[in-house]
mmCIF file of C-alpha atoms and ligand atoms in Angstrom:
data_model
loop_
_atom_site.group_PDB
_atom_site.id
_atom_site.type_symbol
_atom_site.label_atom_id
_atom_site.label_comp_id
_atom_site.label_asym_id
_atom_site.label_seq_id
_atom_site.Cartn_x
_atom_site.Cartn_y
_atom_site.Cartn_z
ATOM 1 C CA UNK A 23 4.751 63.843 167.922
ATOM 2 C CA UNK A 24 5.053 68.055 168.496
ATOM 3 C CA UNK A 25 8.238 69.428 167.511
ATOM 4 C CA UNK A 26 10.835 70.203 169.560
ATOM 5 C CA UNK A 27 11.904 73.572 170.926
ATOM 6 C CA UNK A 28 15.463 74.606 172.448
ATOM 7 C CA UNK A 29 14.305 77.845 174.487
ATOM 8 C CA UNK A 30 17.408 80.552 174.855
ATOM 9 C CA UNK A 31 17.773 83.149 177.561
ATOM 10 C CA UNK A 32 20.446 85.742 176.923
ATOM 11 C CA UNK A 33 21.271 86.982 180.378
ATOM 12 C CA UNK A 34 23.784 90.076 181.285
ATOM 13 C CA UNK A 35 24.226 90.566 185.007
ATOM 14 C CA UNK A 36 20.680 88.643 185.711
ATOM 15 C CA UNK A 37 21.404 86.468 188.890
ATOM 16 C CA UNK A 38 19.301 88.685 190.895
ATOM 17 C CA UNK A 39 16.419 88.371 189.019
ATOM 18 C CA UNK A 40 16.319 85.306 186.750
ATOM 19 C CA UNK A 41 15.656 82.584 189.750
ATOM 20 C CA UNK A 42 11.681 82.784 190.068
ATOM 21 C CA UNK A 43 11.424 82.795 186.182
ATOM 22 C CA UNK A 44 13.729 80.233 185.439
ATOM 23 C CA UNK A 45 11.498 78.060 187.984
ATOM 24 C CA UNK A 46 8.647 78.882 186.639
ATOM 25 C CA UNK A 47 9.256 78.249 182.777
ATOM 26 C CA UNK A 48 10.748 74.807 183.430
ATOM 27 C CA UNK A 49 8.058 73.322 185.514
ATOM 28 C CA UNK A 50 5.421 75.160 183.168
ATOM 29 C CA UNK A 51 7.586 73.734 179.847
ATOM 30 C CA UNK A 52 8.327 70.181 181.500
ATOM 31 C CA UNK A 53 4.496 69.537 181.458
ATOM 32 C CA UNK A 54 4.642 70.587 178.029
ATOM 33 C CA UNK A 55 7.261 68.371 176.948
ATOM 34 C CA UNK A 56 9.395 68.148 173.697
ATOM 35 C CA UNK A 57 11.267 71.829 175.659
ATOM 36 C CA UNK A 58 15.301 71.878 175.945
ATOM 37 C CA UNK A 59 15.788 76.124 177.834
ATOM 38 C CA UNK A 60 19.547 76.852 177.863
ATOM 39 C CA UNK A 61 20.752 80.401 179.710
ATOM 40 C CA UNK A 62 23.650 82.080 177.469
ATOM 41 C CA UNK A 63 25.439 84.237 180.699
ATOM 42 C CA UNK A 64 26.925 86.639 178.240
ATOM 43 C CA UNK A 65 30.720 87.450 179.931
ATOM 44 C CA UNK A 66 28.911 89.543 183.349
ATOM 45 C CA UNK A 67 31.964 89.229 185.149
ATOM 46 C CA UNK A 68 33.285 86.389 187.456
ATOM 47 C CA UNK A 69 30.770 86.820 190.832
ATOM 48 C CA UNK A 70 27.834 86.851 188.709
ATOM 49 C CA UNK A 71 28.998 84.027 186.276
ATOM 50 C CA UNK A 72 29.694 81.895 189.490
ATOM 51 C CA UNK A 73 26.423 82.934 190.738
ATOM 52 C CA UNK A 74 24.559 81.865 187.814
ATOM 53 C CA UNK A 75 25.505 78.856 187.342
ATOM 54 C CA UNK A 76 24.788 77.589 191.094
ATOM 55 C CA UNK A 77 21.272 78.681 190.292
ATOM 56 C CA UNK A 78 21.268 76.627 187.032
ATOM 57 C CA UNK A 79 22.735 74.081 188.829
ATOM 58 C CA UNK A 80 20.323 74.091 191.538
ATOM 59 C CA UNK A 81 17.349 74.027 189.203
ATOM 60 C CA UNK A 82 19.067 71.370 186.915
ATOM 61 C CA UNK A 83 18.645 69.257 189.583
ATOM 62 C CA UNK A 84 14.904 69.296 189.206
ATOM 63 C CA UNK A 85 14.690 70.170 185.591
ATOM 64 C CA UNK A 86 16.654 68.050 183.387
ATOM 65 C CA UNK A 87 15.658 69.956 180.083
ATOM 66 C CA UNK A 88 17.398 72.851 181.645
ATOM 67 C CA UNK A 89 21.150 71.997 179.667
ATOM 68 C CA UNK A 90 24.395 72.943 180.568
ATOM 69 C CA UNK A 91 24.326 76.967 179.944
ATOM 70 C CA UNK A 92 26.410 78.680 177.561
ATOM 71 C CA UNK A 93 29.254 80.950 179.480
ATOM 72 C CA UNK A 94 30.781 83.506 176.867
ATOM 73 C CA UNK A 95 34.168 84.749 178.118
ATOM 74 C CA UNK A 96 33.244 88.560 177.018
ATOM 75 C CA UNK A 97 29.945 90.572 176.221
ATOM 76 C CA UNK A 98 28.499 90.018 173.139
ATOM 77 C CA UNK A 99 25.262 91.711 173.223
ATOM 78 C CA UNK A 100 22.024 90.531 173.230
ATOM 79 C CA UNK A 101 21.458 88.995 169.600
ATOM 80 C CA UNK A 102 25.188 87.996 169.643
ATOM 81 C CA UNK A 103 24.105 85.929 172.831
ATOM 82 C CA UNK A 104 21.380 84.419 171.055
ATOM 83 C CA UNK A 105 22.812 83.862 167.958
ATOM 84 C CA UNK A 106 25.675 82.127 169.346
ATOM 85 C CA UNK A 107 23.269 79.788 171.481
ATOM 86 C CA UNK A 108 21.120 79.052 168.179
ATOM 87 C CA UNK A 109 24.078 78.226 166.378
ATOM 88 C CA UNK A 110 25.063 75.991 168.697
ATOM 89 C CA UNK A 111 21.705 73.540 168.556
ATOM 90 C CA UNK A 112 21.281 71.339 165.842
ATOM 91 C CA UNK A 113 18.347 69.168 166.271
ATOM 92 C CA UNK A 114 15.745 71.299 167.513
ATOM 93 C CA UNK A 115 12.578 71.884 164.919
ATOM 94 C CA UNK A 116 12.553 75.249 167.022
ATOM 95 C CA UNK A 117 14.833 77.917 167.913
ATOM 96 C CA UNK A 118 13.447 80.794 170.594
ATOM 97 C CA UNK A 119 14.426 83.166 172.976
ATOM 98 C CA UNK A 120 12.901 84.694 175.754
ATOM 99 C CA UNK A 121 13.912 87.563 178.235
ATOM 100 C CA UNK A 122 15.449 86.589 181.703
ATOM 101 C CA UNK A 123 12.845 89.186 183.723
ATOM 102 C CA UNK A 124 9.590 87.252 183.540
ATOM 103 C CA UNK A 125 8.075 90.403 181.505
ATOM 104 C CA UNK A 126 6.661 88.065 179.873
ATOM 105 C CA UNK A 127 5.302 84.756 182.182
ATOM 106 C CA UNK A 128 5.922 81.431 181.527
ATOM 107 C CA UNK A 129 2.662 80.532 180.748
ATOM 108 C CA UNK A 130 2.572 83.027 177.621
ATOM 109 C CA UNK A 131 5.701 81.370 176.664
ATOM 110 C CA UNK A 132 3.896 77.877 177.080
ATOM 111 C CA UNK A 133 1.274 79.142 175.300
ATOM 112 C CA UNK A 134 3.011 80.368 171.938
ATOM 113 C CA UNK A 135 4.976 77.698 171.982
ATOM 114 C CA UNK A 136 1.750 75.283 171.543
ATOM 115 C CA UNK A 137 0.689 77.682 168.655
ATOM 116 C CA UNK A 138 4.302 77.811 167.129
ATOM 117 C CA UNK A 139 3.651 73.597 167.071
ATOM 118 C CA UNK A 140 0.181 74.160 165.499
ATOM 119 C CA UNK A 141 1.566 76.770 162.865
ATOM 120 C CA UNK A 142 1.763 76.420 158.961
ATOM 121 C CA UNK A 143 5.669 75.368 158.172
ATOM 122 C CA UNK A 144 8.502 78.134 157.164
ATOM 123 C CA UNK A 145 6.137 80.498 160.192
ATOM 124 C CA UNK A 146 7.677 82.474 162.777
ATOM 125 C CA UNK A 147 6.309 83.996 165.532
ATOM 126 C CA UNK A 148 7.089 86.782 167.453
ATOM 127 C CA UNK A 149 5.272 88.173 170.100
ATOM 128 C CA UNK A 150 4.267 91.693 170.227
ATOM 129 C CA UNK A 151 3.206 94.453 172.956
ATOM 130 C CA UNK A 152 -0.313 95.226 171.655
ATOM 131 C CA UNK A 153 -2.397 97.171 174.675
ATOM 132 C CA UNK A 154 -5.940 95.595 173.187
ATOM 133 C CA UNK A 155 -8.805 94.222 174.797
ATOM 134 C CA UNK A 156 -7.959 90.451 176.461
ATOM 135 C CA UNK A 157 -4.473 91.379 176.853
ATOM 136 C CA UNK A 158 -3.185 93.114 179.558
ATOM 137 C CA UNK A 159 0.375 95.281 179.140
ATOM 138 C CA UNK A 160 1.869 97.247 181.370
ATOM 139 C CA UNK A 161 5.106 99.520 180.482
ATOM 140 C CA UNK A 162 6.266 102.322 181.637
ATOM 141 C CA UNK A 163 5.165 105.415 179.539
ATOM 142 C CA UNK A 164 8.366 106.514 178.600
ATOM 143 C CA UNK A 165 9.241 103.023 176.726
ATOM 144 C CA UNK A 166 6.022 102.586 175.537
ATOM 145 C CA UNK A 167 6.585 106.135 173.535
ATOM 146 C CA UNK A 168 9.963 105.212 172.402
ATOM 147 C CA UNK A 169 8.956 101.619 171.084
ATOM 148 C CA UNK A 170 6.222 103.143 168.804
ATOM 149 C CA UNK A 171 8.926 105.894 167.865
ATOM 150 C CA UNK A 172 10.728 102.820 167.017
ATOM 151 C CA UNK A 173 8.755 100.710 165.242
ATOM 152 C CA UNK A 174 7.693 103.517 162.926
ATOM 153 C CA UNK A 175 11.247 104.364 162.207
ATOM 154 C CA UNK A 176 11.546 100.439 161.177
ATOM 155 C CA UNK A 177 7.888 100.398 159.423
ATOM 156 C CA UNK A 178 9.419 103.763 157.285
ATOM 157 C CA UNK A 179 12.295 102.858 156.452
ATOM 158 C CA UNK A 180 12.536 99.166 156.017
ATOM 159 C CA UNK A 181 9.036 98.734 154.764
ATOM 160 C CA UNK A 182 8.079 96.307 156.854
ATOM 161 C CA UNK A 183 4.860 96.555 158.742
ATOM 162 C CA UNK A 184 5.639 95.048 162.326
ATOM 163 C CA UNK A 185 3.775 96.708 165.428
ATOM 164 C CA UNK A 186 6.290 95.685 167.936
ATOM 165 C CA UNK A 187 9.908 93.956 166.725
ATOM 166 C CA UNK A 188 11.402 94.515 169.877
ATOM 167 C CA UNK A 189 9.325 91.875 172.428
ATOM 168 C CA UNK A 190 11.529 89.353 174.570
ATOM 169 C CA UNK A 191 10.129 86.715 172.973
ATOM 170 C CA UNK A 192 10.457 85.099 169.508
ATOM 171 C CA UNK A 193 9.789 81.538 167.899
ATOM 172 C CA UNK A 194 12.195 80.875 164.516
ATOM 173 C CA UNK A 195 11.610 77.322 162.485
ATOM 174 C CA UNK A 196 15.665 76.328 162.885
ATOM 175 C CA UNK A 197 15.510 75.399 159.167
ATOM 176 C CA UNK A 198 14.246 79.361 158.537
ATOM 177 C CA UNK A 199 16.947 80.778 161.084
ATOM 178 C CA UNK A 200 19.664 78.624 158.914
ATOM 179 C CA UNK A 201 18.762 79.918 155.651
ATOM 180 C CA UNK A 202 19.345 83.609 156.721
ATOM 181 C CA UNK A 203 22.302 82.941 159.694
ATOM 182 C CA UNK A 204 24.914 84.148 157.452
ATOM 183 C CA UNK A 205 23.236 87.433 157.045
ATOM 184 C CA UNK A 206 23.030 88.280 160.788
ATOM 185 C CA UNK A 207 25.857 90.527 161.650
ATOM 186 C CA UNK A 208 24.050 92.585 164.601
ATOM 187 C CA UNK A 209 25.312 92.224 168.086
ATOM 188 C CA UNK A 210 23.023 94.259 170.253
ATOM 189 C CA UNK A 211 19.500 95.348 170.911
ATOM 190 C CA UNK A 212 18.404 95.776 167.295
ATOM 191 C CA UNK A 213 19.195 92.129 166.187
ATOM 192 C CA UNK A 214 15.819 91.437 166.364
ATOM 193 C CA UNK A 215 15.295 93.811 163.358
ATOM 194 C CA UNK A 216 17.515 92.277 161.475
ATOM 195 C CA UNK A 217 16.051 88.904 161.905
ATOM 196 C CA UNK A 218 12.845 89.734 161.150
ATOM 197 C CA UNK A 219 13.991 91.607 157.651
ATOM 198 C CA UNK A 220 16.236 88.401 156.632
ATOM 199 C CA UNK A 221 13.022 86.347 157.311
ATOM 200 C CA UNK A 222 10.864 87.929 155.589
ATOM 201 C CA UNK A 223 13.398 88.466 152.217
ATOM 202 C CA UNK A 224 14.155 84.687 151.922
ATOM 203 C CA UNK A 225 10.461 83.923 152.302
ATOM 204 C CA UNK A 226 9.860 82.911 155.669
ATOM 205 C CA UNK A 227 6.472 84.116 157.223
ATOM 206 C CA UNK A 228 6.239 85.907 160.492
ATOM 207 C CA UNK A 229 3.368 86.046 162.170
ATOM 208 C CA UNK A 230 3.341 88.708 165.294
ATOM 209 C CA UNK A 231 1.201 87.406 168.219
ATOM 210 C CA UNK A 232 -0.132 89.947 170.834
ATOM 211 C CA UNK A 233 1.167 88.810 174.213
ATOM 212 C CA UNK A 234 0.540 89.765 178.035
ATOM 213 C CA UNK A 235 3.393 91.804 179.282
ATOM 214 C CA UNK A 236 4.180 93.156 182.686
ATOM 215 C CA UNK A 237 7.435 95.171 182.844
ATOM 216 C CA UNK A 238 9.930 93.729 185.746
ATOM 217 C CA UNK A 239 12.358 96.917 187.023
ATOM 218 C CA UNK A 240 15.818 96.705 186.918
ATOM 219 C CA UNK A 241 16.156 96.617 183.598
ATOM 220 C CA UNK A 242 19.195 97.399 181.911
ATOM 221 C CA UNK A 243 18.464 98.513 178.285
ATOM 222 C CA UNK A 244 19.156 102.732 178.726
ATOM 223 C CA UNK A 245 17.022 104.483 176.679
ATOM 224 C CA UNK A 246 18.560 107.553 175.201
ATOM 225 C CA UNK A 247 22.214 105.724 174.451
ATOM 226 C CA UNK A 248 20.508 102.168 173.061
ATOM 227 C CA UNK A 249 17.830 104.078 171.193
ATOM 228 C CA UNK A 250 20.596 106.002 169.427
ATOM 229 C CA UNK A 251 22.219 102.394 169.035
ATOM 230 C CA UNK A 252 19.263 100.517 167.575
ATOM 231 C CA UNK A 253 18.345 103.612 165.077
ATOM 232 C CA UNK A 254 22.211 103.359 164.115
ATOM 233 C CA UNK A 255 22.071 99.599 163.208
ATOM 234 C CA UNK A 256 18.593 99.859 161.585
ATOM 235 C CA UNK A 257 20.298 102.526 159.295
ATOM 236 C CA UNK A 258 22.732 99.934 159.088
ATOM 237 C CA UNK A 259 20.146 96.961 157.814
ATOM 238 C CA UNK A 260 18.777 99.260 155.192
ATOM 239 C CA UNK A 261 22.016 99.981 154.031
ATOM 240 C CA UNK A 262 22.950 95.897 153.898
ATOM 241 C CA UNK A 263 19.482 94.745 152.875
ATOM 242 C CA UNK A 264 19.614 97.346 149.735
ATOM 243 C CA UNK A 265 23.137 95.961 148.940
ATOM 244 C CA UNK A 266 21.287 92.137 148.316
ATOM 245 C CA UNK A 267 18.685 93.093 146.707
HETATM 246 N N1 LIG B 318 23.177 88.436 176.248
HETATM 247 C C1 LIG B 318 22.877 89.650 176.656
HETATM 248 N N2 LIG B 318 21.653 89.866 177.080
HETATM 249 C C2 LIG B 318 21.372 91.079 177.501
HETATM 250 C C3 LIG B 318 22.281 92.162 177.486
HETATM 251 N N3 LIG B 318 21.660 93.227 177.979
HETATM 252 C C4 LIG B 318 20.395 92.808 178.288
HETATM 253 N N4 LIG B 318 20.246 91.516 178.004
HETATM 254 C C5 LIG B 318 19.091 90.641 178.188
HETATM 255 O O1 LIG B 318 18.047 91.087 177.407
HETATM 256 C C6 LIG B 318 16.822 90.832 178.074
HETATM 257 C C7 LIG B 318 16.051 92.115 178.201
HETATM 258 O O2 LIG B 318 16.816 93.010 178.960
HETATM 259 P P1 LIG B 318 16.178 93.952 180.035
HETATM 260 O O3 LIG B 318 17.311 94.499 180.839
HETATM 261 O O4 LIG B 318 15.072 93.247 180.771
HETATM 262 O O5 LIG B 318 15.582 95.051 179.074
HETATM 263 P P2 LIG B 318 14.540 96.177 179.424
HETATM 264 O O6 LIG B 318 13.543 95.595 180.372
HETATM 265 O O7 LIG B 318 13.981 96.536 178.078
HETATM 266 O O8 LIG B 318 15.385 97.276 180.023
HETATM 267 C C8 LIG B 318 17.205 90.211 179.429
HETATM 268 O O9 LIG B 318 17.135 88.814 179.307
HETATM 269 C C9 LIG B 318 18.636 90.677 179.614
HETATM 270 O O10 LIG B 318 19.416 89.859 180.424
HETATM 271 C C10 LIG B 318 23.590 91.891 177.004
HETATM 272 O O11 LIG B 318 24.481 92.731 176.946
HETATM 273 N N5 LIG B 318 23.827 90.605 176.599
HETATM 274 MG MG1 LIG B 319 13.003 93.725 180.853
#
C-alpha cells in the first residue's frame, strides 16, 4: 500500500483565489488516493474566514479527503500556519504543504507526491524553481533576482547548498519533521530555511526537485519589507544552529 500524505495549505486572505486550485488538487489527489489536504485560514479576519469555509464546505461536499480546516484566531505567519497544521496530524507517513495560488498546479503536486512514495526512507523533497530545459517557470524578474540574492545569502552563510528553499511546495517524512519540531521557532516566510537546516543536521536527506511554476498575481509576500524579514531570521538560524552544534 503507498503511504499516506496529509497535504497543508496555509492561506492569509486567499478566498478570492484559492477556489479553482482547491478543485483542482482534490479531484487530481482523489484519483491518487492515500491524500488527506487540510486549509489552515491563518486569523484573515471574520468576512474572509466566513468566506472560506463556505468554499471548503462546498468542495467537502465532493471531496471527502478535504478535512475540516484549521481556523487560527490570529496571524501566525506562514510556517507558524504550517507548523501548527503538521502538529496537529498524527498518522500520516507524510507531512506537505503547498501554496493556495496554483503557482504551482495540481498535477506537479500529484506528481511529487508519487515520487515522495517511491523515495528512499528519512528523504524529503522540496521542490525548487529551476528555469532548465523540460520545465517551464515563469516569475516575474524582480523575484526571480531577489530569490537567487536569497538563496546565496542562505548557501553563504548556512553552508547549505539549496538552489531554491523558498518554493510553495515541500514533502517532510512526519517521522523526520518530529525529530526536529522542537527546533522550529520561525513564524514567517523564512521557516522554510529553518526546516531545511534542522533536516539536514539530524540526518534527514533532502532532495530538491525542479518543478513547473507559473506565478499567479495577487500575491501578498512584499518584497523589500519580507526580504529584510527573511535575511533577519536566517541571521537568526545561524545564530541558533551554531548554538547546537
Ligand atoms: N498562513 C499564512 N499563509 C500566508 C501568509 N502570507 C502568505 N501566506 C500564504 O503563503 C502562500 C504564498 O503566498 P503568496 O502571497 O502567493 O506569495 P507570493 O506569490 O510569493 O507573493 C499562499 O498560500 C499564501 O496564502 C500568512 O501570513 N499566513
Ligand atoms: Mg504566490
Amino acid at each position: 500500500m503507498s503511504s499516506s500524505v496529509h497535504l497543508v495549505i496555509p492561506c492569509f486572505q486567499e478566498s478570492g483565489r484559492i477556489s479553482r486550485f482547491l478543485a483542482e488538487l482534490c479531484d487530481e489527489t482523489a484519483r491518487l488516493g492515500g491524500v488527506t489536504i487540510r486549509v489552515v485560514e491563518d486569523g484573515s479576519g471574520e468576512q474572509e474566514a466566513k468566506r472560506m469555509r463556505e468554499i471548503i464546505a462546498a468542495q467537502q461536499a465532493r471531496s471527502p479527503h478535504l478535512v475540516a480546516p484549521l481556523m487560527l484566531a490570529e496571524n501566525l505567519g506562514k510556517g507558524g500556519a504550517v507548523h501548527a497544521a503538521w502538529r496537529e496530524e498524527k498518522s500520516a507517513d507524510w507531512l506537505a504543504f503547498v501554496d493556495a495560488d496554483g503557482s504551482c498546479s495540481a498535477a506537479e503536486v500529484s506528481r511529487l507526491i508519487q515520487l515522495a512514495r517511491e523515495s528512499p526512507p528519512r528523504t524529503a523533497l522540496f521542490a525548487s524553481r529551476v528555469k532548465m530545459l523540460g520545465k517551464s517557470v515563469e516569475r516575474h524578474f524582480r523575484r526571480h533576482l531577489l530569490g537567487r540574492v536569497y538563496a546565496t545569502l542562505v548557501s553563504e552563510l548556512l553552508d547549505i547548498p539549496v538552489y531554491d528553499s523558498q518554493c510553495g511546495l515541500k514533502l517532510v517524512p512526519r517521522a523526520c519533521f518530529e525529530a526536529v519540531e522542537a527546533r522550529l521557532k520561525i513564524t514567517g516566510f523564512a521557516f522554510d530555511v529553518e526546516l531545511l537546516t534542522a533536516l539536514l543536521d539530524s540526518g534527514c536527506a533532502v532532495h530538491e526537485v525542479p518543478i513547473s511554476w507559473h506565478e499567479t498575481p495577487g500575491g501578498k509576500v512584499r518584497l523589500l519589507r519580507d526580504s529584510f524579514l527573511m535575511a533577519r531570521d536566517v541571521l537568526k538560524i545561524k545564530a541558533a544552529r551554531g548554538s547546537v552544534s
